[in-house]
Coordinates of C-alpha atoms in Angstrom, one line a residue:
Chain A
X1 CA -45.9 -29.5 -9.9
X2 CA -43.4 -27.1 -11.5
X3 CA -43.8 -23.2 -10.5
X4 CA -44.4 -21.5 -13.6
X5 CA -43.0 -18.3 -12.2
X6 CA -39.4 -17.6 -13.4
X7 CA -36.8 -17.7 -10.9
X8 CA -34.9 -14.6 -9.9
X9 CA -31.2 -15.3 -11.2
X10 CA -28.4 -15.2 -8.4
X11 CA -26.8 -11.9 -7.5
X12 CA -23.9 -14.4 -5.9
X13 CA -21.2 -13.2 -8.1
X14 CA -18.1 -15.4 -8.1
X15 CA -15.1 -13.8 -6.0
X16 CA -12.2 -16.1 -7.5
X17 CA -11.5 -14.6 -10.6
X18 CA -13.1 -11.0 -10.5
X19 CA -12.0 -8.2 -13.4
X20 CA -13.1 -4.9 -12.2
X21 CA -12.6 -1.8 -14.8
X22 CA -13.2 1.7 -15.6
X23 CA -13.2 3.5 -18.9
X24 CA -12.6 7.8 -19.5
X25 CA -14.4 8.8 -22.3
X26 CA -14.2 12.1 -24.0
X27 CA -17.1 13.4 -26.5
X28 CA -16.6 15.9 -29.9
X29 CA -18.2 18.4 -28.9
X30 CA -19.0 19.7 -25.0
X31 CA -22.7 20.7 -24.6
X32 CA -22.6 24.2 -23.7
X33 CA -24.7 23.7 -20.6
X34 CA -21.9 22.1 -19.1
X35 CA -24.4 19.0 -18.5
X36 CA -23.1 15.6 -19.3
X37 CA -23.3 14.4 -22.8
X38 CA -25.7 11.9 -23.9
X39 CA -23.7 8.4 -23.1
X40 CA -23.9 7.4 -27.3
X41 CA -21.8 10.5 -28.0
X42 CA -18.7 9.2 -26.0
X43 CA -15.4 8.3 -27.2
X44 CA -14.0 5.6 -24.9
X45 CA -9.8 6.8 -24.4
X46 CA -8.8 4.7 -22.1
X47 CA -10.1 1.6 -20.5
X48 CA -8.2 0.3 -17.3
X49 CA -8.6 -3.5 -15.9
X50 CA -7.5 -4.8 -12.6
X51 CA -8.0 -9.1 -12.7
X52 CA -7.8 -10.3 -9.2
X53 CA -7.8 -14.2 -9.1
X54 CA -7.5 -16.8 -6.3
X55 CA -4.8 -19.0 -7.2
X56 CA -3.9 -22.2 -4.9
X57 CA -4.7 -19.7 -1.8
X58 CA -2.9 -16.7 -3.3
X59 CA -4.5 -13.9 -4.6
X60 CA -2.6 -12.6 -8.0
X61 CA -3.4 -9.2 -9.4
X62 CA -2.5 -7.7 -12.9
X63 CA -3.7 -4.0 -13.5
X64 CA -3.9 -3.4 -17.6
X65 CA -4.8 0.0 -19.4
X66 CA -5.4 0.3 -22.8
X67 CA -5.4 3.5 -25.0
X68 CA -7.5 4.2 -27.7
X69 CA -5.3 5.9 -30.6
X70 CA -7.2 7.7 -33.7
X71 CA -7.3 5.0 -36.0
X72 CA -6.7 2.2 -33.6
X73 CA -10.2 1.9 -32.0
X74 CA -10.5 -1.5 -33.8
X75 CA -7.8 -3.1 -31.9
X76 CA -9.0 -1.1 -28.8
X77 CA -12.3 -3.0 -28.5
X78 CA -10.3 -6.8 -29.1
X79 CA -7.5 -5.1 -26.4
X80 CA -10.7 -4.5 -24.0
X81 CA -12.5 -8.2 -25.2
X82 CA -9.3 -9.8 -24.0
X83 CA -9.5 -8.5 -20.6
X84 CA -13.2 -9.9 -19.9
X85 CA -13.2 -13.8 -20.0
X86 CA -16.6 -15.4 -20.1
X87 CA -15.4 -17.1 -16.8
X88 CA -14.7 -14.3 -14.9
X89 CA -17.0 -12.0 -12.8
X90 CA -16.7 -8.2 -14.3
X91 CA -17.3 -5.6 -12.0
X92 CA -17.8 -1.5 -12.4
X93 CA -20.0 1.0 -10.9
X94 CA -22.5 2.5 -13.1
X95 CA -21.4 0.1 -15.6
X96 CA -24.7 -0.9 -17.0
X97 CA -25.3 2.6 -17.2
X98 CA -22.5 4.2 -19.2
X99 CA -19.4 2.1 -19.7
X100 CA -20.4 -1.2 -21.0
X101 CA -23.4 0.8 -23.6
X102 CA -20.7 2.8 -23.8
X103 CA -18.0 -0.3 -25.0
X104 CA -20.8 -2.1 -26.7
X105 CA -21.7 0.9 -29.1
X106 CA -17.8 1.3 -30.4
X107 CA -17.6 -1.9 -30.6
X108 CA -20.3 -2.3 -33.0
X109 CA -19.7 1.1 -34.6
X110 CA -16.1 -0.7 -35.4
X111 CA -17.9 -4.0 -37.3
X112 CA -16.0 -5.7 -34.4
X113 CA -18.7 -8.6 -33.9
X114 CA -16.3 -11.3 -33.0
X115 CA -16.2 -10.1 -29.6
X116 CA -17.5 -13.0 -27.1
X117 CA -16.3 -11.6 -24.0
X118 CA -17.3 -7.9 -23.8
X119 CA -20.8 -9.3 -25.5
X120 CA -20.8 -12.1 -22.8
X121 CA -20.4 -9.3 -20.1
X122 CA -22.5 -5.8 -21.7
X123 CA -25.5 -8.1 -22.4
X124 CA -25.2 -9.6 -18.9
X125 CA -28.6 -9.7 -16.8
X126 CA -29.0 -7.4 -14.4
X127 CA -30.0 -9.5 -11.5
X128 CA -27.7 -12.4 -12.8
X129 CA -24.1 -13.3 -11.3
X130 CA -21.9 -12.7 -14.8
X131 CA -21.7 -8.8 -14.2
X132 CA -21.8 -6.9 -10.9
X133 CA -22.7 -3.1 -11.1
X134 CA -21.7 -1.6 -7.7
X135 CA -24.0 1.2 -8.0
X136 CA -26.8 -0.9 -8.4
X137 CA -25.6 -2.8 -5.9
X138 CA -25.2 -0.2 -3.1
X139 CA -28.2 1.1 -4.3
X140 CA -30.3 -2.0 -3.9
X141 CA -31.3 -2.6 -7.2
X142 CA -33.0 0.8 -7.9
X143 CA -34.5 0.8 -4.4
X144 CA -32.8 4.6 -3.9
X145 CA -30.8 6.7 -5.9
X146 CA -28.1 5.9 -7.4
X147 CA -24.9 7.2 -5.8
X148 CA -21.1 8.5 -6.9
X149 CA -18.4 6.4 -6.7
X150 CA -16.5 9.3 -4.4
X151 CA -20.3 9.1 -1.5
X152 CA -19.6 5.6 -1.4
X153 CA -15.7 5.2 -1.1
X154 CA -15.7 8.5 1.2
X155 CA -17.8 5.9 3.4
X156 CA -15.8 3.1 3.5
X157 CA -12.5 4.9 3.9
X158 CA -11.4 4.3 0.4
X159 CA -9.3 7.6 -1.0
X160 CA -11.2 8.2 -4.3
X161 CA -10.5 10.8 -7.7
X162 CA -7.5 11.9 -6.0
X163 CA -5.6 12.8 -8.9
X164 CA -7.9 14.7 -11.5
X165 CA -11.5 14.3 -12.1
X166 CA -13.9 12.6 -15.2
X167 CA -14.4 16.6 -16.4
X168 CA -10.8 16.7 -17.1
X169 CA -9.9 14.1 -19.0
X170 CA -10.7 15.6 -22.3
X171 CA -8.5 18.4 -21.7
X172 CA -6.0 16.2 -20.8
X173 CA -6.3 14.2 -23.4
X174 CA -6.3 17.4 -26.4
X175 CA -2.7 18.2 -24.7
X176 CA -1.7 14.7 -24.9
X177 CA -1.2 13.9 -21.4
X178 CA -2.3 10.3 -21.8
X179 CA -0.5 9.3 -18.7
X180 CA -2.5 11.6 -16.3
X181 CA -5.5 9.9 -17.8
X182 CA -4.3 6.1 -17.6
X183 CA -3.4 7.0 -13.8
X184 CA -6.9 8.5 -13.0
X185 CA -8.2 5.3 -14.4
X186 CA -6.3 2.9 -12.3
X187 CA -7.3 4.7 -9.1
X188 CA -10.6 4.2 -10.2
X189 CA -10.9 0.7 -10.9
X190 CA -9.0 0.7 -7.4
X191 CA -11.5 2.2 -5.8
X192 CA -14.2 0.2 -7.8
X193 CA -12.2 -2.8 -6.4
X194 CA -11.9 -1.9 -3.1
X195 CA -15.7 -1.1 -2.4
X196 CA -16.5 -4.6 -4.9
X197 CA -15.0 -6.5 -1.6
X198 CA -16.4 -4.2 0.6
X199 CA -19.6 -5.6 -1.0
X200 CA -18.8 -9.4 -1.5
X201 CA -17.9 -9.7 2.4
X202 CA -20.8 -8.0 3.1
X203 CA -23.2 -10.1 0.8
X204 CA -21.8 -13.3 2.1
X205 CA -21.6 -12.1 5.6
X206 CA -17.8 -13.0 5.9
X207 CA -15.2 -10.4 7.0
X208 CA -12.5 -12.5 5.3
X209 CA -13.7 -12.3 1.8
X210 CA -12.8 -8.5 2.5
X211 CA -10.0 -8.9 4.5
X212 CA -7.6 -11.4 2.7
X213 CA -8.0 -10.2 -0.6
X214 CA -7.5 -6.6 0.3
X215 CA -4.6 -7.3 2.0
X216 CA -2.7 -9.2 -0.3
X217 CA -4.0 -6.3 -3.0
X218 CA -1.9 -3.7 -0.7
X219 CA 0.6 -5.9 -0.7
X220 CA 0.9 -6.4 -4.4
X221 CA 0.9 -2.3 -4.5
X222 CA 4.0 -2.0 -2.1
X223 CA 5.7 -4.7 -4.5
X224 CA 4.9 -3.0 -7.9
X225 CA 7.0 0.4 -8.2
X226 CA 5.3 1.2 -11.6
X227 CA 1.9 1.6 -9.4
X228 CA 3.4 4.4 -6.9
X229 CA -0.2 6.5 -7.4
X230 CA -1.9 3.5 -5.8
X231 CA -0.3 3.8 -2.9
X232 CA -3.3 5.4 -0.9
X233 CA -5.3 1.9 -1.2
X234 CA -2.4 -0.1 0.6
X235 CA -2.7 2.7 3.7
X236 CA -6.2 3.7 3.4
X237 CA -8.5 3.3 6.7
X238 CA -10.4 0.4 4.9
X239 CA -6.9 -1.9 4.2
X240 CA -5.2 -0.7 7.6
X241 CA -8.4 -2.4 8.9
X242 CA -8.1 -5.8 6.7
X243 CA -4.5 -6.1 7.0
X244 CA -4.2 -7.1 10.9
X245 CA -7.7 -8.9 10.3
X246 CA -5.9 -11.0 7.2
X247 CA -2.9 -11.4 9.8
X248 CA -5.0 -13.0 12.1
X249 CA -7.2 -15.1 9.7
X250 CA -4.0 -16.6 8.1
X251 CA -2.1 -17.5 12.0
X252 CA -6.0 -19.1 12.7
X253 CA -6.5 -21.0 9.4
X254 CA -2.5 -22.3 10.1
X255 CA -3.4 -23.2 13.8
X256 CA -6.5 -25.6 12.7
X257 CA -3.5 -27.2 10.0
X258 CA -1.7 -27.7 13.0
X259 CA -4.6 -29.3 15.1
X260 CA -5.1 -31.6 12.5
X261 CA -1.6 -32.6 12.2
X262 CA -1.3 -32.7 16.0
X263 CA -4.2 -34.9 16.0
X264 CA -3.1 -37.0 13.7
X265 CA 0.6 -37.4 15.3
X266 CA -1.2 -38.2 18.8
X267 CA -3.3 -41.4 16.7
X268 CA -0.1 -42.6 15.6
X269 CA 1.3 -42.6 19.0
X270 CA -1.5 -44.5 20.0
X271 CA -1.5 -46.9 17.4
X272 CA 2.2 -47.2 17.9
X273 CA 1.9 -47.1 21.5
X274 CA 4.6 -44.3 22.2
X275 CA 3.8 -42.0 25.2
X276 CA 2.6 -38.5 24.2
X277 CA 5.4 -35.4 23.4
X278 CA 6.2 -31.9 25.0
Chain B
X1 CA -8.5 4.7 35.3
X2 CA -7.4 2.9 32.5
X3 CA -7.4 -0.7 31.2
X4 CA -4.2 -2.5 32.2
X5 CA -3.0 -3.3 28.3
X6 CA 0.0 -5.1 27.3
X7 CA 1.9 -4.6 24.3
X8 CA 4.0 -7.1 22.9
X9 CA 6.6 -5.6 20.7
X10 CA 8.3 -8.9 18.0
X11 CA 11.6 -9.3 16.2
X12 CA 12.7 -12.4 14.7
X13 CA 15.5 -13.3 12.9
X14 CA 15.4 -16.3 10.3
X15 CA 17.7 -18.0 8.0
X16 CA 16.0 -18.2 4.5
X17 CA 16.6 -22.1 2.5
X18 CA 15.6 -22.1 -0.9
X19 CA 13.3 -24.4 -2.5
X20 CA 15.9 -27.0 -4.6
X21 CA 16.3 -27.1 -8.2
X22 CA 14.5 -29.7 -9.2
X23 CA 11.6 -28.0 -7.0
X24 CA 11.2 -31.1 -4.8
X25 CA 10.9 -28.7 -1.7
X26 CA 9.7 -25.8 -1.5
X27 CA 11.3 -22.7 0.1
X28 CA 11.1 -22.6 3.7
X29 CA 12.8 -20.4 6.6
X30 CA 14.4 -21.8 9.9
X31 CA 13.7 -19.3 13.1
X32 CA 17.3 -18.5 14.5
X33 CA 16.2 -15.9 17.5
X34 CA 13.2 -14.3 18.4
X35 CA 12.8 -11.1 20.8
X36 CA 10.2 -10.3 22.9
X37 CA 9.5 -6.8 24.5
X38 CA 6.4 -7.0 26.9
X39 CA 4.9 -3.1 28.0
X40 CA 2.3 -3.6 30.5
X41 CA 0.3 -0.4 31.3
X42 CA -1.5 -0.9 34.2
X43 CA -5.1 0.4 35.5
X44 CA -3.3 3.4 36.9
X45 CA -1.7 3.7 33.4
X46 CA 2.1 3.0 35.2
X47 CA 4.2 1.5 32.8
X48 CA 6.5 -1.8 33.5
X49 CA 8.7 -3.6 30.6
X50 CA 10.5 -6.8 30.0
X51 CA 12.9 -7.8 27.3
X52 CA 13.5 -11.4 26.9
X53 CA 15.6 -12.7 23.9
X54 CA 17.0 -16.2 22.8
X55 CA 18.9 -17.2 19.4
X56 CA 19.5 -20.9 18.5
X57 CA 22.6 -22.1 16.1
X58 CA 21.8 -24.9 13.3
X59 CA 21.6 -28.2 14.9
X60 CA 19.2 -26.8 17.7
X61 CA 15.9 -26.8 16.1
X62 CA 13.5 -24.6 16.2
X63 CA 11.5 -26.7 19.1
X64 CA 13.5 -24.9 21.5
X65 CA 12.6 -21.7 20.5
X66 CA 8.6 -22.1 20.5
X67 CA 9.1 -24.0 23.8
X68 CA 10.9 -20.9 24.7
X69 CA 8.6 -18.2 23.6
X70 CA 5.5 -19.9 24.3
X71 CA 6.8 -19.7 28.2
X72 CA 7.3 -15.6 27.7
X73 CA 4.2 -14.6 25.5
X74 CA 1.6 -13.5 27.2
X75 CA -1.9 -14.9 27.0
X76 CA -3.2 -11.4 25.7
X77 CA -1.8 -8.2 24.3
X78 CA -1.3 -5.7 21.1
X79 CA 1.6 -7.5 18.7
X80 CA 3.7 -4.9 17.7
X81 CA 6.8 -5.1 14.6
X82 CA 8.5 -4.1 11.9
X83 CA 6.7 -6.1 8.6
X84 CA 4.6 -7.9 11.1
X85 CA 3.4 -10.2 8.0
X86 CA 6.6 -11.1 6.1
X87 CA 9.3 -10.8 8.3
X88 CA 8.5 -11.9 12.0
X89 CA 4.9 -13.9 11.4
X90 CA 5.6 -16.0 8.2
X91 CA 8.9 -17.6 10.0
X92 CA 6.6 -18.2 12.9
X93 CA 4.4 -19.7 11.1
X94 CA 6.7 -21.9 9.2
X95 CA 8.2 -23.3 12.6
X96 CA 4.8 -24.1 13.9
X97 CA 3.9 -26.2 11.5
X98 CA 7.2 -28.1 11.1
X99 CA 8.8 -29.3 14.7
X100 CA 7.2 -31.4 17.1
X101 CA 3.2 -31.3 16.0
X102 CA 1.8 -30.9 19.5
X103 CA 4.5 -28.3 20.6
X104 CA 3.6 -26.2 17.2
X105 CA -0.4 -26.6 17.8
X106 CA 0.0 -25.1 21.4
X107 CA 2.3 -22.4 20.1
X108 CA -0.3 -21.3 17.0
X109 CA -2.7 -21.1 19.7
X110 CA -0.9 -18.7 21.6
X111 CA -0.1 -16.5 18.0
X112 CA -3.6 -16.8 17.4
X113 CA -5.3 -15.2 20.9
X114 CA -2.6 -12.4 20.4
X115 CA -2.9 -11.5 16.5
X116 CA -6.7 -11.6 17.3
X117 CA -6.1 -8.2 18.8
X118 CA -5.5 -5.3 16.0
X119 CA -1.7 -5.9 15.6
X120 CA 0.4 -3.0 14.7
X121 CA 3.0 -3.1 11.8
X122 CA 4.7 -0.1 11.5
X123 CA 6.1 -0.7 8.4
X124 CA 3.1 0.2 6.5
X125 CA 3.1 3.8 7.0
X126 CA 6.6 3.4 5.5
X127 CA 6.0 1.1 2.2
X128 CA 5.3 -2.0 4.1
X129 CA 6.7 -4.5 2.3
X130 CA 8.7 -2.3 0.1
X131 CA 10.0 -0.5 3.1
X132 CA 13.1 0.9 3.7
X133 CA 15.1 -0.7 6.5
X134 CA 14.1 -0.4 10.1
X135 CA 17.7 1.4 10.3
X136 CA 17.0 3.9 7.9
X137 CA 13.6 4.9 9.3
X138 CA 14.5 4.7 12.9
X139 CA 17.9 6.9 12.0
X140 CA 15.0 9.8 11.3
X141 CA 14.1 9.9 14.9
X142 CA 17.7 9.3 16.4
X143 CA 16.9 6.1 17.3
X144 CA 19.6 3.2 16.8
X145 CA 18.7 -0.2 14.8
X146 CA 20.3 -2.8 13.9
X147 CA 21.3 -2.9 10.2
X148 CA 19.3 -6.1 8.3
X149 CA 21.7 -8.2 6.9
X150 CA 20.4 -11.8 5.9
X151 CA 24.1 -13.3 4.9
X152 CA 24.9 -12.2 8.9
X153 CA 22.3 -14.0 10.3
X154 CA 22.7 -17.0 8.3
X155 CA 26.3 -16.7 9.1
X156 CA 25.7 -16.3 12.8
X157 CA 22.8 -19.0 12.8
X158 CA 25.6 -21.8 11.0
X159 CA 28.7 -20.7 13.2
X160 CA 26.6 -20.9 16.5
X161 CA 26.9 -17.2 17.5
X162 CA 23.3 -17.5 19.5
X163 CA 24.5 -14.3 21.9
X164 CA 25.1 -12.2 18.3
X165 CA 21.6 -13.5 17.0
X166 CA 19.8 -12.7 20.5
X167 CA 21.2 -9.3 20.6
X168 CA 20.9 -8.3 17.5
X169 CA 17.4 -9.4 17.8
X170 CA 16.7 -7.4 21.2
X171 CA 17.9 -4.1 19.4
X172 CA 15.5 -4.2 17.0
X173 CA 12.6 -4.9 19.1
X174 CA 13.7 -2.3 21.2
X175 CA 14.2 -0.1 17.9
X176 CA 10.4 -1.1 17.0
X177 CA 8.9 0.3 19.8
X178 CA 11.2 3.3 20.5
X179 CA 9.8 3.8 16.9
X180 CA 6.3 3.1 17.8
X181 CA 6.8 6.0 20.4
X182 CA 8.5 8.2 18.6
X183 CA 6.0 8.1 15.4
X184 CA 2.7 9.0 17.9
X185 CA 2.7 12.6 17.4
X186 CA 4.0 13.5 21.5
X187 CA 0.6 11.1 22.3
X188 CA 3.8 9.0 24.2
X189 CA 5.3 11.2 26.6
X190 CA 4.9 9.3 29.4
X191 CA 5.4 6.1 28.2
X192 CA 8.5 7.2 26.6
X193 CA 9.9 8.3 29.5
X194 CA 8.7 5.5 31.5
X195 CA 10.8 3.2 29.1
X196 CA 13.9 5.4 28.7
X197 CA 14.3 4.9 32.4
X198 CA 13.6 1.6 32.5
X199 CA 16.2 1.3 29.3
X200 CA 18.8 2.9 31.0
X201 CA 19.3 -0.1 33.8
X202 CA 19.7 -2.4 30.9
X203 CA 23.2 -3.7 31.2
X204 CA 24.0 -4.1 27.0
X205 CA 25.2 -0.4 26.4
X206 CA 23.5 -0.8 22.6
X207 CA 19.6 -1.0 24.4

């Protein structure tokens, strides 16, 4: 007989083709208080999105920010739809809690209901395997409080807000210094990425879901001049751990190749009846 | 007391061949000379070295070199070199799995037990793979390297010049680890000394 109890959805979020992003926000009016506005009240400025796919054994990377212009927010929202592909696993931290509402609100403020992907994603269940929250994640599901990006990255070795912080980006972005702000974004969603595989080794209890991609992710940082302010992930304690540990990995996965090919080169012989070589 | 340790310091040069135009093969790299500086630090924490270098011209094959290297690596030890990934592993890797299949599997085995260990790739405090050359940083400490020049090598590799290619190979892995010295904040003294007076009854007036 069929258990009538619903079954818990996976939390195994697909690692091959992950988009991890970040929006900065800045709201009207400040509350006086100093306290942090009311999530409906924010203006999303900049949203920043880092796809990381697994391609034929490679990992490819492509970091994208998009800026909200006055008047523009309508293409803003199909900019952002763009970046999150039903088939890809979106990851944030806190997203559930501020930026996709926060997304999900403009976009319907903007009559913008033609958007599959960032609907696919914001409406995403919380214990499913579409959308992957990292603070409820490291917070196991509500089971303590949730923590700051910065606790957690300081942790795990990740260099984190090292530019400017969220409580400047509205000054910054009333003196027009949109480029402070895009950076500060990136270095996020780095972060965010960083402790997403920090998580997705650790869930699947294999070093070398960390490891590889990390590695090739400081790689692609050394290669890309125009992403100079990443530079503290490709040297950060976490990726000067993974990169010797994706070293090895690779020189182990291309020695069982060679046993196979060995193996197969000493049937031949056999079949062939040639004695065996070195 | 202290754990005897070995540290293997790596340079390799390699000869780049494009993948063709109608993409039938893909790009692979042919080993030309490979360079291997062995430190052992003993339980006393006395320091003994030994530099052993080989270069093959085209028309060798690469066989000779893995045959030759997997007689002079040692079983265990800390890898140590410039772009460890790209520059000195990726040929490696490319010969193993290309020659003589049972001659590349015992080779690979060897890599494997001694990239196991943390290796050390210096280039990453520097821009790793979009690090300046070896020469320029080494130049910062006083120390001599080799200039990296691809056309060279290939040059050297094609004419036959295997002494050029072995020494030219040997300077950098002694570069590497002067380097590796130099760059540990005076945490080095002794084994810097320990190798500068080993150095000095080199014969080749460049180590």
């Amino acid at each position: 007989m069929r258990s009538f109890y619903p079954k818990r959805p996976s939390d195994e979020h697909p690692g091959d083709h992950v988009v991890t992003f970040d929006i900065e926000s800045i709201v009207d009016e400040e509350p006086d208080d100093g306290s942090f506005p009311k999530w409906p009240l924010h203006r999303p400025v900049v949203a920043s999105f880092l796809t990381a796919s697994l391609r034929e054994g490679s990992y490819c990377f492509a970091m994208t920010s998009i800026v909200c212009e006055p008047g523009g927010e309508s293409d803003f929202y199909a900019a952002v739809d763009a970046q999150l592909p039903t088939g890809a696993t979106s990851v944030g931290f806190n997203t559930r809690g501020y930026d996709l509402p926060v997304l999900q609100l403009g976009a319907i403020a903007e009559r913008r209901f033609d958007l599959a992907g960032l609907s696919h994603h914001a409406r995403a269940h919380r214990f499913g395997n579409v959308h992957c929250d990292l603070a409820e994640m490291y917070s196991l599901s509500g089971g303590t409080k949730r923590p700051s990006l910065s606790e957690i990255c300081d942790r795990l070795g990740v260099p984190v807000k090292t530019s400017v912080h969220g409580a400047d980006v509205g000054t910054l972005w009333r003196t027009g210094d949109v480029a402070a702000i895009t950076r500060y974004c990136e270095e996020d969603v780095a972060a965010t990425y960083c402790a997403w595989l920090a998580w997705h080794g650790w869930r699947h209890g294999d070093d070398g879901l960390i490891a590889r991609p990390l590695a090739a992710f400081a790689s692609w940082i050394e290669r890309s001049p125009e992403h100079a302010h990443l530079m503290p992930f490709a040297t950060s304690p976490l990726a000067v751990w993974a990169r010797p540990r994706a070293l090895a990995l690779r020189v182990a996965a291309t020695l069982k190749a060679a046993e196979r090919r060995a193996r197969q080169a000493a049937d031949e012989r056999a079949f062939s009846g040639d004695p065996a070589g070195f | 007391m202290t754990k005897p340790c070995s540290f293997i310091t790596l340079a390799v040069a390699s000869v780049g061949i494009d993948t063709n135009q109608h993409g039938t093969h893909a790009a692979v790299s042919h080993l030309a000379a490979i360079a291997v500086l062995v430190a052992d630090r003993d339980g006393a924490g006395s320091w003994s070295f030994s530099l052993n270098h080989r270069g093959v011209a085209a028309g060798d094959g690469e066989d000779t070199l893995l045959l030759w290297a997997l007689n002079i690596l040692p079983p265990t030890g800390i890898v140590v070199g410039w772009q460890l990934a790209d520059r000195i592993v990726a040929p490696l890797l490319d010969a193993g799995t290309t020659g003589d299949p049972e001659l590349g599997r015992a080779f690979l085995d060897r890599l494997t037990s001694l990239v196991s260990a943390p290796s050390v790739d210096l280039a990453i405090a520097h821009g790793g793979v979009s690090a300046p050359p070896l020469t320029g940083v080494a130049a910062r400490h006083g120390i001599d390297a080799p200039p990296t020049d691809p056309a060279a090598v290939a040059s050297a590799w094609g004419f036959g010049e295997r002494r050029w290619l072995r020494d030219v190979v040997a300077e950098e892995a002694v570069a590497v680890w002067r380097l590796w010295l130099a760059e540990s904040n005076g945490m080095a003294a002794e084994a810097s000394a320990a190798f500068e007076a080993w150095a000095s009854g080199l014969r080749r007036p460049s180590v």
